[in-house]
Tab-separated table of C-alpha atoms and ligand atoms in Angstrom:
chain	number	residue	atom	x	y	z
A	23	MET	CA	188.751	-114.198	163.965
A	24	SER	CA	185.927	-112.410	162.840
A	25	THR	CA	185.956	-110.383	159.516
A	26	THR	CA	186.488	-106.575	160.406
A	27	TRP	CA	183.257	-104.422	159.629
A	28	HIS	CA	184.444	-101.482	157.892
A	29	ILE	CA	181.980	-98.665	157.871
A	30	LEU	CA	181.920	-95.983	155.185
A	31	GLY	CA	180.152	-92.760	156.570
A	32	ALA	CA	180.116	-92.008	160.355
A	33	GLY	CA	176.688	-90.348	160.001
A	34	SER	CA	173.235	-91.520	161.775
A	35	LEU	CA	172.768	-94.967	160.241
A	36	GLY	CA	176.817	-95.449	160.006
A	37	THR	CA	177.154	-94.662	163.709
A	38	LEU	CA	173.934	-96.341	164.574
A	39	TRP	CA	175.750	-99.510	163.256
A	40	ALA	CA	179.197	-99.094	164.239
A	41	THR	CA	178.593	-98.585	167.874
A	42	ARG	CA	176.216	-101.620	168.378
A	43	LEU	CA	178.598	-103.808	166.500
A	44	ALA	CA	181.458	-102.399	168.917
A	45	ARG	CA	179.568	-102.847	171.963
A	46	ALA	CA	178.951	-106.640	171.234
A	47	GLY	CA	182.758	-106.935	170.999
A	48	LEU	CA	183.179	-107.198	167.094
A	49	PRO	CA	185.943	-105.690	164.930
A	50	VAL	CA	184.813	-102.395	163.391
A	51	LYS	CA	186.608	-99.516	161.661
A	52	LEU	CA	185.253	-96.289	160.417
A	53	ILE	CA	186.133	-95.009	157.327
A	54	LEU	CA	186.189	-90.963	157.545
A	55	ARG	CA	186.281	-88.827	154.432
A	56	ASP	CA	189.784	-87.142	154.699
A	57	ALA	CA	192.647	-86.414	157.124
A	58	ALA	CA	190.766	-83.409	158.308
A	59	ARG	CA	187.701	-85.498	159.384
A	60	LEU	CA	190.080	-88.034	161.023
A	61	ALA	CA	191.575	-85.490	163.014
A	62	SER	CA	188.261	-84.207	163.968
A	63	TYR	CA	187.078	-87.607	164.923
A	64	GLN	CA	190.413	-88.557	166.682
A	65	ALA	CA	189.934	-85.426	168.922
A	66	ALA	CA	186.524	-86.664	170.191
A	67	ASP	CA	186.502	-89.836	172.675
A	68	GLY	CA	185.028	-92.092	169.607
A	69	LEU	CA	181.307	-92.296	168.755
A	70	THR	CA	178.469	-91.425	170.872
A	71	LEU	CA	175.243	-93.004	170.592
A	72	VAL	CA	172.118	-91.559	172.722
A	73	GLU	CA	169.678	-94.437	173.483
A	74	HIS	CA	166.506	-93.447	175.790
A	75	GLY	CA	168.457	-90.544	176.863
A	76	VAL	CA	171.478	-92.061	177.864
A	77	ALA	CA	174.621	-91.376	176.136
A	78	HIS	CA	177.557	-94.039	175.635
A	79	THR	CA	180.662	-93.259	173.709
A	80	TYR	CA	182.433	-96.135	172.080
A	81	PRO	CA	186.360	-95.781	170.934
A	82	VAL	CA	185.752	-97.044	167.240
A	83	LEU	CA	189.053	-96.948	165.234
A	84	GLY	CA	188.822	-94.447	162.417
A	85	GLU	CA	190.931	-94.269	159.235
A	86	THR	CA	190.987	-92.551	155.847
A	87	PRO	CA	190.256	-94.175	152.544
A	88	ASP	CA	193.838	-94.421	151.708
A	89	SER	CA	194.757	-96.544	154.684
A	90	PRO	CA	196.045	-99.914	153.454
A	91	GLU	CA	194.346	-102.781	155.001
A	92	PRO	CA	192.229	-104.693	152.648
A	93	ILE	CA	188.469	-104.470	152.941
A	94	HIS	CA	186.421	-107.599	152.963
A	95	ARG	CA	183.240	-106.365	154.483
A	96	LEU	CA	182.131	-102.887	153.809
A	97	LEU	CA	178.688	-101.438	155.144
A	98	VAL	CA	178.069	-98.228	152.963
A	99	ALA	CA	176.334	-95.737	155.140
A	100	CYS	CA	176.418	-92.423	153.246
A	101	LYS	CA	173.616	-90.947	151.282
A	102	ALA	CA	172.635	-92.172	147.930
A	103	TYR	CA	173.965	-89.557	145.959
A	104	ASP	CA	177.564	-90.204	147.859
A	105	ALA	CA	177.687	-93.778	147.673
A	106	GLN	CA	179.190	-94.492	144.368
A	107	SER	CA	181.961	-91.996	144.463
A	108	ALA	CA	182.783	-92.873	148.297
A	109	VAL	CA	183.086	-96.522	147.089
A	110	ALA	CA	185.090	-95.510	144.324
A	111	HIS	CA	187.971	-93.829	146.903
A	112	LEU	CA	188.187	-97.495	148.231
A	113	GLN	CA	188.657	-99.379	145.165
A	114	SER	CA	192.192	-100.535	145.459
A	115	ARG	CA	191.360	-101.706	149.010
A	116	LEU	CA	188.220	-104.229	147.956
A	117	ALA	CA	189.618	-107.570	148.148
A	118	PRO	CA	188.233	-110.084	145.860
A	119	GLY	CA	184.763	-111.350	146.992
A	120	VAL	CA	184.138	-108.203	149.163
A	121	GLU	CA	180.823	-108.036	150.578
A	122	LEU	CA	179.268	-104.543	150.102
A	123	ILE	CA	176.131	-103.827	152.361
A	124	LEU	CA	174.274	-100.994	150.764
A	125	LEU	CA	171.904	-98.970	153.368
A	126	GLN	CA	170.827	-96.163	150.749
A	127	ASN	CA	167.271	-95.214	150.639
A	128	GLY	CA	165.368	-95.468	147.030
A	129	LEU	CA	166.726	-97.107	144.367
A	130	GLY	CA	169.320	-96.564	141.866
A	131	SER	CA	172.386	-95.898	143.905
A	132	GLN	CA	172.706	-99.801	144.754
A	133	ASP	CA	172.451	-100.666	141.043
A	134	ALA	CA	175.348	-98.004	140.275
A	135	VAL	CA	177.482	-99.261	142.943
A	136	ALA	CA	177.311	-102.780	141.930
A	137	ALA	CA	177.672	-102.230	138.122
A	138	GLN	CA	181.032	-100.865	138.915
A	139	TYR	CA	182.303	-103.592	141.222
A	140	PRO	CA	180.895	-107.094	139.436
A	141	GLN	CA	183.632	-108.988	141.580
A	142	ALA	CA	181.700	-108.046	144.843
A	143	ARG	CA	178.838	-109.383	146.504
A	144	CYS	CA	176.071	-106.743	147.003
A	145	ILE	CA	173.676	-106.870	149.668
A	146	PHE	CA	170.853	-104.321	149.377
A	147	ALA	CA	169.153	-103.090	152.817
A	148	SER	CA	166.182	-101.588	153.810
A	149	SER	CA	165.550	-100.026	157.072
A	150	THR	CA	163.059	-98.437	159.410
A	151	GLU	CA	165.271	-97.640	161.979
A	152	GLY	CA	165.551	-93.957	162.717
A	153	ALA	CA	168.317	-91.963	163.870
A	154	PHE	CA	169.962	-88.346	163.331
A	155	ARG	CA	172.951	-86.534	164.623
A	156	ASP	CA	172.526	-83.778	167.454
A	157	GLY	CA	176.156	-83.037	167.116
A	158	ASP	CA	179.813	-84.299	165.305
A	159	TRP	CA	180.304	-87.995	166.167
A	160	ARG	CA	176.923	-88.040	168.372
A	161	VAL	CA	173.937	-89.550	167.375
A	162	VAL	CA	170.484	-90.058	168.741
A	163	PHE	CA	168.585	-93.540	168.016
A	164	ALA	CA	165.169	-91.874	167.385
A	165	GLY	CA	162.944	-94.615	166.315
A	166	HIS	CA	163.511	-98.462	166.920
A	167	GLY	CA	162.675	-100.747	163.990
A	168	TYR	CA	163.795	-103.362	161.655
A	169	THR	CA	166.425	-103.840	158.518
A	170	TRP	CA	165.718	-106.273	155.835
A	171	LEU	CA	168.901	-107.583	153.778
A	172	GLY	CA	168.688	-109.482	150.818
A	173	ASP	CA	170.663	-110.285	147.564
A	174	ALA	CA	168.657	-110.342	144.454
A	175	SER	CA	171.057	-112.551	142.641
A	176	HIS	CA	172.275	-114.787	145.292
A	177	PRO	CA	169.594	-116.341	147.567
A	178	THR	CA	171.822	-117.539	150.359
A	179	ALA	CA	171.924	-115.695	153.787
A	180	PRO	CA	175.686	-114.450	154.728
A	181	VAL	CA	177.080	-116.157	157.771
A	182	TRP	CA	177.544	-112.816	159.584
A	183	LEU	CA	173.707	-112.387	160.267
A	184	ASP	CA	175.222	-113.762	163.381
A	185	ASP	CA	177.071	-110.735	163.814
A	186	LEU	CA	173.807	-108.679	163.877
A	187	ARG	CA	172.168	-110.804	166.241
A	188	ALA	CA	175.168	-110.538	168.653
A	189	ALA	CA	175.056	-106.828	168.346
A	190	GLY	CA	171.062	-106.641	168.955
A	191	ILE	CA	170.534	-105.265	165.274
A	192	PRO	CA	166.915	-106.384	164.756
A	193	HIS	CA	166.878	-107.764	160.815
A	194	GLU	CA	165.518	-110.213	158.726
A	195	TRP	CA	167.070	-112.027	155.310
A	196	SER	CA	164.753	-111.095	152.567
A	197	SER	CA	164.043	-113.199	149.553
A	198	ASP	CA	162.533	-110.252	148.132
A	199	ILE	CA	164.392	-107.237	148.900
A	200	LEU	CA	163.606	-105.684	145.557
A	201	THR	CA	159.765	-105.684	146.447
A	202	ARG	CA	160.706	-104.117	149.778
A	203	LEU	CA	162.895	-101.389	148.453
A	204	TRP	CA	160.153	-100.646	145.405
A	205	ARG	CA	157.285	-100.574	148.052
A	206	LYS	CA	159.378	-98.232	150.329
A	207	LEU	CA	160.156	-95.979	147.250
A	208	ALA	CA	156.242	-95.879	146.540
A	209	LEU	CA	155.004	-94.991	150.148
A	210	ASN	CA	157.964	-92.353	149.895
A	211	CYS	CA	156.670	-90.723	146.527
A	212	ALA	CA	153.101	-90.804	147.717
A	213	ILE	CA	153.665	-89.018	150.780
A	214	ASN	CA	157.252	-87.047	151.308
A	215	PRO	CA	157.225	-84.854	148.246
A	216	LEU	CA	153.502	-83.421	149.085
A	217	THR	CA	154.871	-82.854	152.575
A	218	VAL	CA	157.484	-80.388	151.231
A	219	LEU	CA	155.039	-78.731	148.556
A	220	TYR	CA	152.333	-78.228	151.360
A	221	GLN	CA	154.628	-77.711	154.176
A	222	CYS	CA	152.933	-79.997	156.322
A	223	ARG	CA	153.524	-82.890	158.644
A	224	ASN	CA	152.626	-86.068	157.330
A	225	GLY	CA	149.243	-86.048	158.971
A	226	GLY	CA	148.645	-82.538	156.770
A	227	LEU	CA	148.077	-84.978	153.693
A	228	GLN	CA	144.613	-86.017	155.358
A	229	ALA	CA	143.393	-82.647	153.739
A	230	HIS	CA	144.529	-83.819	150.528
A	231	GLN	CA	143.425	-87.152	150.273
A	232	CYS	CA	142.174	-87.026	146.521
A	233	GLU	CA	145.743	-85.883	145.446
A	234	VAL	CA	146.951	-88.880	147.572
A	235	ALA	CA	144.669	-91.369	146.093
A	236	THR	CA	145.516	-90.117	142.513
A	237	LEU	CA	149.401	-90.446	143.071
A	238	CYS	CA	148.800	-93.849	144.638
A	239	ALA	CA	146.846	-95.004	141.412
A	240	GLU	CA	149.730	-93.935	139.127
A	241	LEU	CA	152.502	-95.608	141.192
A	242	THR	CA	150.365	-98.626	141.373
A	243	GLU	CA	150.485	-98.721	137.664
A	244	LEU	CA	154.215	-98.105	137.780
A	245	LEU	CA	154.886	-100.771	139.855
A	246	GLN	CA	152.891	-103.322	137.879
A	247	CYS	CA	154.676	-102.113	134.640
A	248	CYS	CA	158.133	-102.594	136.436
A	249	GLY	CA	157.373	-106.383	137.342
A	250	GLN	CA	156.870	-105.307	140.874
A	251	PRO	CA	153.110	-106.393	141.321
A	252	ALA	CA	153.366	-107.650	144.889
A	253	ALA	CA	154.897	-103.817	145.845
A	254	ALA	CA	151.831	-102.565	144.321
A	255	GLN	CA	149.464	-104.505	146.281
A	256	ASP	CA	146.867	-102.334	148.363
A	257	LEU	CA	149.262	-99.254	148.143
A	258	GLN	CA	146.798	-96.719	148.800
A	259	THR	CA	145.693	-98.360	151.906
A	260	GLU	CA	148.960	-98.517	153.212
A	261	VAL	CA	149.938	-95.101	152.296
A	262	GLU	CA	146.807	-93.691	154.395
A	263	ARG	CA	147.672	-96.003	157.299
A	264	VAL	CA	151.312	-94.501	156.970
A	265	ILE	CA	150.015	-91.104	157.138
A	266	GLN	CA	147.859	-91.599	159.870
A	267	ALA	CA	150.199	-93.374	162.004
A	268	THR	CA	152.834	-90.816	161.445
A	269	ALA	CA	150.788	-87.985	161.528
A	270	ALA	CA	152.809	-85.891	163.927
A	271	ASN	CA	156.014	-86.636	162.197
A	272	TYR	CA	157.757	-84.706	159.422
A	273	SER	CA	158.778	-86.478	156.707
A	274	SER	CA	162.587	-87.185	155.902
A	275	MET	CA	162.335	-85.051	152.848
A	276	TYR	CA	160.649	-82.416	154.580
A	277	GLN	CA	163.378	-82.065	157.237
A	278	ASP	CA	166.119	-82.344	154.621
A	279	VAL	CA	164.504	-78.996	152.921
A	280	ALA	CA	163.528	-77.445	156.364
A	281	SER	CA	167.579	-77.576	157.299
A	282	ALA	CA	168.637	-76.613	153.720
A	283	ARG	CA	170.259	-80.230	153.010
A	284	ARG	CA	170.241	-81.949	149.714
A	285	THR	CA	167.505	-84.287	149.296
A	286	GLU	CA	167.732	-87.553	147.736
A	287	ILE	CA	165.194	-87.019	145.208
A	288	SER	CA	167.131	-88.691	142.377
A	289	TYR	CA	166.598	-91.982	143.891
A	290	LEU	CA	163.009	-91.465	144.743
A	291	LEU	CA	160.629	-89.373	142.621
A	292	SER	CA	163.143	-88.502	140.189
A	293	TYR	CA	163.677	-92.696	139.641
A	294	ALA	CA	160.127	-93.352	139.569
A	295	CYS	CA	159.429	-90.682	136.734
A	296	GLN	CA	162.153	-92.121	134.807
A	297	ALA	CA	161.153	-95.494	135.238
A	298	ALA	CA	157.932	-94.371	133.748
A	299	ALA	CA	159.558	-92.693	131.057
A	300	ARG	CA	161.469	-95.999	129.835
A	301	HIS	CA	158.174	-97.933	129.852
A	302	ARG	CA	156.571	-95.139	128.013
A	303	LEU	CA	153.956	-94.661	130.880
A	304	THR	CA	152.079	-91.504	131.159
A	305	LEU	CA	151.674	-90.558	134.844
A	306	PRO	CA	150.855	-86.889	134.691
A	307	HIS	CA	150.396	-86.256	138.404
A	308	LEU	CA	153.563	-87.826	139.446
A	309	GLN	CA	155.223	-85.832	136.759
A	310	GLN	CA	153.661	-82.558	137.901
A	311	VAL	CA	154.363	-83.284	141.607
A	312	TYR	CA	158.253	-83.710	140.627
A	313	THR	CA	158.257	-80.339	138.475
A	314	ARG	CA	156.653	-78.645	141.427
A	315	LEU	CA	159.255	-80.338	143.684
A	316	VAL	CA	162.076	-79.218	141.598
A	317	ASP	CA	160.757	-75.887	141.537
A	318	GLN	CA	160.574	-75.553	145.270
A	319	LEU	CA	164.051	-76.779	145.769
A	320	VAL	CA	165.491	-74.380	142.962
A	321	ALA	CA	163.786	-71.513	144.899
A	322	ARG	CA	165.220	-72.611	147.926
A	323	GLY	CA	168.732	-72.728	146.405
A	324	LEU	CA	168.916	-76.431	147.017
A	325	PRO	CA	170.039	-78.942	144.327
A	326	ARG	CA	167.533	-80.205	141.866
A	327	ASP	CA	168.976	-83.715	141.967
B	421	NAP	P1	174.169	-89.039	157.018
B	421	NAP	O1	173.956	-88.880	158.588
B	421	NAP	O2	174.283	-87.649	156.439
B	421	NAP	O3	175.342	-89.721	157.175
B	421	NAP	C1	176.269	-89.921	155.617
B	421	NAP	C2	177.346	-89.989	156.196
B	421	NAP	O4	178.132	-90.202	155.023
B	421	NAP	C3	178.089	-88.555	156.514
B	421	NAP	O5	178.934	-88.807	157.883
B	421	NAP	C4	179.398	-88.400	155.682
B	421	NAP	O6	180.352	-87.638	156.137
B	421	NAP	C5	179.439	-89.659	155.144
B	421	NAP	N1	180.207	-89.505	153.705
B	421	NAP	C6	179.673	-88.900	152.520
B	421	NAP	N2	180.454	-89.149	151.326
B	421	NAP	C7	181.821	-89.753	152.302
B	421	NAP	C8	182.986	-90.155	151.709
B	421	NAP	N3	183.395	-90.296	150.511
B	421	NAP	N4	183.680	-90.773	152.692
B	421	NAP	C9	183.369	-90.963	153.871
B	421	NAP	N5	182.244	-90.634	154.266
B	421	NAP	C10	181.697	-90.004	153.508
B	421	NAP	O7	173.131	-90.136	156.535
B	421	NAP	P2	172.061	-90.899	157.004
B	421	NAP	O8	170.770	-90.151	157.630
B	421	NAP	O9	173.017	-92.101	158.045
B	421	NAP	O10	171.472	-91.525	155.920
B	421	NAP	C11	172.218	-92.803	154.927
B	421	NAP	C12	171.295	-93.329	154.312
B	421	NAP	O11	170.591	-94.092	155.181
B	421	NAP	C13	170.471	-92.419	153.388
B	421	NAP	O12	170.370	-93.009	152.035
B	421	NAP	C14	169.320	-92.651	154.083
B	421	NAP	O13	168.104	-92.157	153.385
B	421	NAP	C15	169.132	-93.905	154.674
B	421	NAP	N6	168.152	-94.112	155.875
B	421	NAP	C16	168.348	-93.027	156.858
B	421	NAP	C17	167.802	-93.309	158.144
B	421	NAP	C18	168.074	-92.231	159.483
B	421	NAP	O14	166.926	-92.574	160.167
B	421	NAP	N7	168.657	-91.478	159.326
B	421	NAP	C19	166.899	-94.181	158.236
B	421	NAP	C20	166.652	-94.814	156.981
B	421	NAP	C21	167.180	-95.128	155.930
B	421	NAP	P3	180.458	-86.296	156.647
B	421	NAP	O15	180.028	-86.508	158.063
B	421	NAP	O16	182.071	-85.777	156.649
B	421	NAP	O17	179.565	-85.113	156.080
């Protein structure tokens, strides 16, 4: 009997994983915030995934955090700022040796969860898949991509990668997951805040090449100082390539701000600035972009963290 995939957070990525695992016949349970969210979920027929314009609904079982069943494998699919407290609600249910798969963007939230549960095996993920909610319990699969998974303290791949294969979730076990997460964080810091400050699509940054180049130089210095030289390699070239390849897209931070949603700034640009401070590294442009971004968030009535 396969181990149940408990999925914490039935948002975009949580639904994308839950529906594909359930479609492959694997045991999946959704953990919803509270009884009210569970009642709302039960009033729907299940989770709906819209793929290539076609909607399919999967009757995945839902439960609240206080359900009694022990958890052996937990996919944490909340936003970075919710991950630690959401997992804390499940503390009494986490079986010894539980596996926590952390899908959060940026850095900082994974270490916070890992520090709280030294008995757990924490697997970090970095994904280029894209999805968004277009209704309650309904998610559109917007961008096919890849998910890299890794465990910096334990290089052996878990056996459940077979479940991902069966579910058609494109993935790779990565021996350098921290390099991937740092690289993605640096790309995000060089692009996303500027798209908010200039209120533009990614391609709009082609008009701000000097500023992008200056940020890339500071981020390269930071990555090298943080022991991530591989993540620093040719950063500016890749940032320019991403800006060009995604010119028509709005960045995730732009979309969060435009929809008046809290951003994940604390795990992205703010994390980078704090890492610089820890290393006594002066990165004036990065710091200035951070200050301008916070001003912009506050002016819009959004949380500064
Ligand atoms: P999302 O759509 O906002 O989903 C987050 C879900 O977590 C929501 O359903 C929310 O519940 C739930 N949640 C929060 N606190 C909870 C709690 N205490 N108990 C149970 N559920 C709780 O977020 P997302 O877009 O999937 O993003 C998740 C992470 O993946 C982020 O770090 C994001 O940056 C990263 N990521 C996302 C994408 C993407 O395309 N979406 C791509 C790559 C990486 P409610 O529904 O009740 O609010």
